[in-house]
Amino acid sequence: MDSEITNNGGDVGKLSKDELKVYDRQIRLWGHDGQKKLSSWNVLLIGMQGLGAEIAKNLILSGVHSITLKDDTNISILDRCSQFLIPPDSEERNRAKASLANAQKLNPNVTVTADIKSIEEEEEDFVSKFDVVIATECFPAIYRKINENCRKHKVNLYIADVFGFFGYFVQDVTFEHNLYHEIFPNYDQRSNVSENRPLPYYLTSALLRFQCESNRKPVPDNCEKDIAELKSIISSFEHITNIETYDEYLGELFCEMSPTTSIIGAAVAQAAMNTIMDRTIDNFNVFFYDHVEHRGQYFKL
């Protein structure tokens, strides 16, 4: 069996007395119709590291109908930095399965599923089973394929990742903006990226290219070499004139830090809920959290 399900047994689209009590405060914010929309949507969440745990927590507490936690990865020591859904004494090795029990405890009204099959092994139409797909901790080529499949089947998509104290997310919910690989073009080639972009854009482009070339994220055990490689990549961009500007950023891109996963996780979950309730802010498609400037910024790229 690749999946394990905990079912709430409720009727889709109807709010029970228990749900009305549990969601009382948020119903005051977005009304009964908004909560009913939330309670009818099915979410696929890919990647159950710290960022995935934050997103799962926020969406489960909000009261979506179901959420599938999809991850084929085993627990590692790095998960102890920010993955709070996995019990310290968990006997499960897979991250999704290990997160299931605590995720379900957050809200018994939500159907929570653990799926340990790799997203790469799924058929193209797999995403069509869901209303929202949130992809995290994937390699750029996988993000690209997920984006193409979601666009083809008109499924709302969010792509998000965290690198130390830095993080970003991309949304494709109007199906009118550029695809992921058009926003970050040529991340798998030694060619130039677009000019007139904010600093976090170039940093993200460098991190994506690093992943393509190294087949991994930057890691603490190899920080000096990884920083040197990232500086080399950034220096190769035609429009970069002062590489020293990035020094403060490059030293803080390792592991997943809880403050960053909390910020990005909240931003992604809020954006997804806005989409579910037809409150999409469609004048942006990228969000960067700049940990040096201590601020988050939305851009339309």
PDB file of C-alpha atoms in Angstrom, residues 9-16 36-41 64-66:
ATOM      1  CA  GLY A   9     -16.721  10.801   7.428  1.00  0.00           C
ATOM      2  CA  GLY A  10     -18.455  14.160   6.799  1.00  0.00           C
ATOM      3  CA  ASP A  11     -20.514  15.315   3.822  1.00  0.00           C
ATOM      4  CA  VAL A  12     -18.710  17.518   1.320  1.00  0.00           C
ATOM      5  CA  GLY A  13     -20.173  21.014   1.060  1.00  0.00           C
ATOM      6  CA  LYS A  14     -22.180  20.903   4.302  1.00  0.00           C
ATOM      7  CA  LEU A  15     -21.098  22.309   7.651  1.00  0.00           C
ATOM      8  CA  SER A  16     -21.988  20.219  10.677  1.00  0.00           C
ATOM      9  CA  LYS A  36     -18.164  25.811   2.739  1.00  0.00           C
ATOM     10  CA  LYS A  37     -15.824  26.374  -0.204  1.00  0.00           C
ATOM     11  CA  LEU A  38     -12.842  25.529   1.991  1.00  0.00           C
ATOM     12  CA  SER A  39     -14.621  22.430   3.268  1.00  0.00           C
ATOM     13  CA  SER A  40     -15.156  21.127  -0.254  1.00  0.00           C
ATOM     14  CA  TRP A  41     -11.629  21.453  -1.648  1.00  0.00           C
ATOM     15  CA  VAL A  64     -10.238  22.028   3.788  1.00  0.00           C
ATOM     16  CA  HIS A  65     -12.101  18.836   2.894  1.00  0.00           C
ATOM     17  CA  SER A  66      -8.979  16.730   2.400  1.00  0.00           C
TER      18      SER A  66
END
